[in-house]
Short mmCIF file of C-alpha atoms in Angstrom, two decimals:
data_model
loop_
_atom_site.label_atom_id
_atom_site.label_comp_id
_atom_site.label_asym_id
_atom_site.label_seq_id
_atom_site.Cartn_x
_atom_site.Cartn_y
_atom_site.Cartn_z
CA UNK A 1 91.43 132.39 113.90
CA UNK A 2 90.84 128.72 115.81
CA UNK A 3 90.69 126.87 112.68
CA UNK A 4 93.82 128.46 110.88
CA UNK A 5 95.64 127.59 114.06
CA UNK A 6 94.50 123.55 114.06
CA UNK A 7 94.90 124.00 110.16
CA UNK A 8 99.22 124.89 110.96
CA UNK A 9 98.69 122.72 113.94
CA UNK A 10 97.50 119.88 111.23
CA UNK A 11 100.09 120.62 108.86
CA UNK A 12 103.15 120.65 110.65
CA UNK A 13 101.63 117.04 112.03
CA UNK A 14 100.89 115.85 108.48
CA UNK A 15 104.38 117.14 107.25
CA UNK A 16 106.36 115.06 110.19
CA UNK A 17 104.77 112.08 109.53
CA UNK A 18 106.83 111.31 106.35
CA UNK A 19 110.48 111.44 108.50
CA UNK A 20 109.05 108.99 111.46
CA UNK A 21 107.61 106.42 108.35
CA UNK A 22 110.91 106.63 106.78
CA UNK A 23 112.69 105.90 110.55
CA UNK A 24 110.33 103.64 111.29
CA UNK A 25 111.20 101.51 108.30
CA UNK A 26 114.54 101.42 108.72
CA UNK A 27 113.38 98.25 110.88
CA UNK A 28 110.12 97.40 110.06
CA UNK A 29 108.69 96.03 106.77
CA UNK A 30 106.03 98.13 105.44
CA UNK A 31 102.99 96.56 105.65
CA UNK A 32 102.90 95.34 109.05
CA UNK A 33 104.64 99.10 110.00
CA UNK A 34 100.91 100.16 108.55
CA UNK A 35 98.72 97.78 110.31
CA UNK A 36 99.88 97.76 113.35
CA UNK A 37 99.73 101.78 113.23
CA UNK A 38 95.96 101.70 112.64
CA UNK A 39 95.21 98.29 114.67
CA UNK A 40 95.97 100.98 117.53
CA UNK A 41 94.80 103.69 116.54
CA UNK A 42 91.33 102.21 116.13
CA UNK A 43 91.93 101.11 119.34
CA UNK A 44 91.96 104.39 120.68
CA UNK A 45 89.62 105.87 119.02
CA UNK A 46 86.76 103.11 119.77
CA UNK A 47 87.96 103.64 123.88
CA UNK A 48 87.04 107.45 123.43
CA UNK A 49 83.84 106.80 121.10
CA UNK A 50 82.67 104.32 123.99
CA UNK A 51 83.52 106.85 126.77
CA UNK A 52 81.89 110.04 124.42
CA UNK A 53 78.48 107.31 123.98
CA UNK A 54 78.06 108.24 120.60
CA UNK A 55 75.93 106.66 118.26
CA UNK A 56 76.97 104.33 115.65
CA UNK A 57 75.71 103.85 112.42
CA UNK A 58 72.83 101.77 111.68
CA UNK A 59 72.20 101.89 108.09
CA UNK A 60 73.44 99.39 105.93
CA UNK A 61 74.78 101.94 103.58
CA UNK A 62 76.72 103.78 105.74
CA UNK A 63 78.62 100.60 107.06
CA UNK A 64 79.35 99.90 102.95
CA UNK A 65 80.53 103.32 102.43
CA UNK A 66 82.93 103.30 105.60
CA UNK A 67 83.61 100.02 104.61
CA UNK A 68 84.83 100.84 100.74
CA UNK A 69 86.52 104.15 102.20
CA UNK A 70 88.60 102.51 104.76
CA UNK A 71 89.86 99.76 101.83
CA UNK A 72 90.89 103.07 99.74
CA UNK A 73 92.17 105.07 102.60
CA UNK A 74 94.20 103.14 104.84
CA UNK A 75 94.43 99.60 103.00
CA UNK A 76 95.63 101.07 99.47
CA UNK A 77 96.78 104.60 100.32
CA UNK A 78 98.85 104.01 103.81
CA UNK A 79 100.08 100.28 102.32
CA UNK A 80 100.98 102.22 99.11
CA UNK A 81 102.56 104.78 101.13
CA UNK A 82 105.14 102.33 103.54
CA UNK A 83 105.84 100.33 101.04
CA UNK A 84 106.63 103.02 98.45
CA UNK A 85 108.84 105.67 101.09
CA UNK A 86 110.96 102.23 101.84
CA UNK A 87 112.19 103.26 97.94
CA UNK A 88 112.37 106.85 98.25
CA UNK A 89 113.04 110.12 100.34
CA UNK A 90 110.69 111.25 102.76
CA UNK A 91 110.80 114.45 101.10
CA UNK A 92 109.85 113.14 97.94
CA UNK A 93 107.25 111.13 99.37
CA UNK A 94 105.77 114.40 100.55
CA UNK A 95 106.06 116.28 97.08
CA UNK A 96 104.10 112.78 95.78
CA UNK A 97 101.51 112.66 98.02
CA UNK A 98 100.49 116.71 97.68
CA UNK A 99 99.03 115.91 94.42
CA UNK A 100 96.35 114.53 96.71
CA UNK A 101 94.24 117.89 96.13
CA UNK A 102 94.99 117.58 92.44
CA UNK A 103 93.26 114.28 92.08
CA UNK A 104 90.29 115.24 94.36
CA UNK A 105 89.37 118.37 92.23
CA UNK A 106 88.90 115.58 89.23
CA UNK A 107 87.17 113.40 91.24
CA UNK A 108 84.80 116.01 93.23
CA UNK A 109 84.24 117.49 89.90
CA UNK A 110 82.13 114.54 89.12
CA UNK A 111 80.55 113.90 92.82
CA UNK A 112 80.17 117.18 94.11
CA UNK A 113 77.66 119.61 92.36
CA UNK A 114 79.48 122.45 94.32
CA UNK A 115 82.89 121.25 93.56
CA UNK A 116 83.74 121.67 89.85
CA UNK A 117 86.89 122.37 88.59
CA UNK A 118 87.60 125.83 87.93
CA UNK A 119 91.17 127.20 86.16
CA UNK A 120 91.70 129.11 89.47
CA UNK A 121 91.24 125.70 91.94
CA UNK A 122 93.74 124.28 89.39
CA UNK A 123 96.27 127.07 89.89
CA UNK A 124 95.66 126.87 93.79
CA UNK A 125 96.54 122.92 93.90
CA UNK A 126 99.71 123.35 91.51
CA UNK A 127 100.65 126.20 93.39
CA UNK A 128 100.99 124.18 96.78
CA UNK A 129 102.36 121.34 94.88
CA UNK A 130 105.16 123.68 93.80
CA UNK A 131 105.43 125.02 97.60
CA UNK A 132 105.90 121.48 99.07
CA UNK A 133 108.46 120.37 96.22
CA UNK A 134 110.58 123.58 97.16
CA UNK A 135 110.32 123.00 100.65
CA UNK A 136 112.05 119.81 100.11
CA UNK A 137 113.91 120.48 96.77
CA UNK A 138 117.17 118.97 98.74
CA UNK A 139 115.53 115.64 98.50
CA UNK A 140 114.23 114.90 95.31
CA UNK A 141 116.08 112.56 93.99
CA UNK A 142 115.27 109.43 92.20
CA UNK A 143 117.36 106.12 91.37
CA UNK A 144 116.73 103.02 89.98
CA UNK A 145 113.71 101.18 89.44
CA UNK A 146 112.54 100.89 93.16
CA UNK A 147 112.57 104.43 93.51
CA UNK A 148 110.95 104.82 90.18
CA UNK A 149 108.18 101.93 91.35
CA UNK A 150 108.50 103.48 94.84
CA UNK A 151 107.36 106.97 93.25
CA UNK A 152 104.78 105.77 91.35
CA UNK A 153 103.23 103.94 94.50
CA UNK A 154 102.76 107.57 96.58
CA UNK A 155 101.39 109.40 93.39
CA UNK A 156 98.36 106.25 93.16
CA UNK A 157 97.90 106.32 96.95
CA UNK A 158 97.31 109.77 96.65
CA UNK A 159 94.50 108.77 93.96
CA UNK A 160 92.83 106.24 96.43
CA UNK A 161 92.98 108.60 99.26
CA UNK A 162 91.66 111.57 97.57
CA UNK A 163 88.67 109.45 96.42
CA UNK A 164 87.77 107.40 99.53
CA UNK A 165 87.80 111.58 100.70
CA UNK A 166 85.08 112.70 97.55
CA UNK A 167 82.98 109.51 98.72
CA UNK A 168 83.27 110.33 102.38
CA UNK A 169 82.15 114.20 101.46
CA UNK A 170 79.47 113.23 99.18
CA UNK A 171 77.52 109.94 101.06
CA UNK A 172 78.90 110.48 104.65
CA UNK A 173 78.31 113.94 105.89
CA UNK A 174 76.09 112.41 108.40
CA UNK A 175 78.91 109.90 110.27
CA UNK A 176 80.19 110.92 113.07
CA UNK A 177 83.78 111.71 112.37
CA UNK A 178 85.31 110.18 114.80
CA UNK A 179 83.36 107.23 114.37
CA UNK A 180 84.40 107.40 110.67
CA UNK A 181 88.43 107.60 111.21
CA UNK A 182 87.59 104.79 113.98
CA UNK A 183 85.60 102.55 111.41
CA UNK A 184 87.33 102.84 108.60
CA UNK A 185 91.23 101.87 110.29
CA UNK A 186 89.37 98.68 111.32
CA UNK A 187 88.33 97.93 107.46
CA UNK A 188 91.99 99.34 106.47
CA UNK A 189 94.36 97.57 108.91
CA UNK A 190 93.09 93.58 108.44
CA UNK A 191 94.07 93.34 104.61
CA UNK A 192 97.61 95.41 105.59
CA UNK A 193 98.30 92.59 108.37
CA UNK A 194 97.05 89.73 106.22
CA UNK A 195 99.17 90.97 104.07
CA UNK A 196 102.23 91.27 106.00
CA UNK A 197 101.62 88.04 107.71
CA UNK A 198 101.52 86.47 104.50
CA UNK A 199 104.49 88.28 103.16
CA UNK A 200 107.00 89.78 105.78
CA UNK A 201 106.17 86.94 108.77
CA UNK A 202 105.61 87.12 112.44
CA UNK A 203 105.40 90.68 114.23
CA UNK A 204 107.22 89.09 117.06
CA UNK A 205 110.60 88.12 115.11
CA UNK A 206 111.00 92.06 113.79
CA UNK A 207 113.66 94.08 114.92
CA UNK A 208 112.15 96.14 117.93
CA UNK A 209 114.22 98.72 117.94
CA UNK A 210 113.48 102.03 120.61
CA UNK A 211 113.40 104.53 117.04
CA UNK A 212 111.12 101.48 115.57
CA UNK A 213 108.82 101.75 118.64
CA UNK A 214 109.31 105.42 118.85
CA UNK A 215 107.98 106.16 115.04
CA UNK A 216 105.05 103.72 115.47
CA UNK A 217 103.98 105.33 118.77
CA UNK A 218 104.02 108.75 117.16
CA UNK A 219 102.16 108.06 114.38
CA UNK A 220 99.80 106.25 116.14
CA UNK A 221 99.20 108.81 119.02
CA UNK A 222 99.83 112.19 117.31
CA UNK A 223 99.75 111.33 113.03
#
């Protein structure tokens, strides 16, 4: 009964996520939106890892794995993600992204012994696919090439993201999670702010607005 409550708990998070993004970029370009988000974040979670004394990894192959997850997960899935919702609804976004599952049953199917894809898993996935899009059936709506590009951007983040998940499943069951999330923001967030450095300027020149600082503190402290 504990877990389906955090499950609801962790879906009405995940689903609310998507509007504060969308606010959040009203005033923010996307890239920097992301990085700054997970510089945090990691932030954070390293102060509680420190206070917790857990035990880092050691092995050399654990570091590459976190390292090549983090890329997929928060570099290409959460840059993907800003810069594609600055295109698009935040409902549509969601509908996007929920082929997440959809993806990782193709890619567990070829990582995971266990995991291989069966005609009921399929039905399952396309069934909550279907759920989200009527959820927000009000705001699917695409136009013009941006939203088009903007579209296709959330369907590969989902891609990355479910795979940096099959990787993390298959070669990292021994990482301490929170170590993992921790980890793999700090191997996400320094190509995202490179990036927006390079491409959207100084941090200090954006418009802080209160909903700007308001979005990035909740998806830093609660997304």
């Amino acid at each position: 009964m504990r877990a389906r409550i955090v499950w609801l708990i962790l879906c009405a998070i995940w689903g609310s996520t998507w509007l504060f993004i969308k606010i959040g970029l009203r005033d923010l370009p996307p890239f920097t939106f992301a990085g700054l988000r997970f510089l945090i974040a990691s932030a954070i979670l390293s102060s509680l890892i420190l206070i917790r004394g857990a035990r880092w990894p050691r092995k050399r192959s654990e570091w590459y794995l976190i390292a090549v997850t983090g890329l997929l997960q928060f570099t290409l899935n959460y840059g993907l993600v800003f810069w594609g919702e600055q295109h698009i609804s935040s409902g549509l976004a969601a509908v996007l992204q929920s082929t997440f599952p959809l993806f990782g049953l193709v890619v567990a199917h070829f990582y995971l012994p266990s995991e291989r894809i069966t005609t009921l898993k399929v039905v399952g996935v396309l069934l909550g696919v279907f759920g989200v899009a009527v959820i927000f059936s009000d705001q699917l709506t695409i136009a013009g090439s941006l939203a088009l590009l903007g579209s296709i951007a959330l369907v590969l983040s989902a891609v990355f993201g479910s795979y940096s998940n099959v990787l993390v499943k298959a070669y990292g069951g021994k990482i301490d999670p929170q170590i993992l999330a921790a980890s793999q923001m700090v191997f996400g967030f320094v190509p995202l702010l490179a990036a927006g450095f390079a491409t959207e300027g100084n941090p200090l020149r954006f418009h802080w607005t209160v909903s700007a600082l308001l979005s990035l503190m909740y998806l830093i402290i609660v997304g």
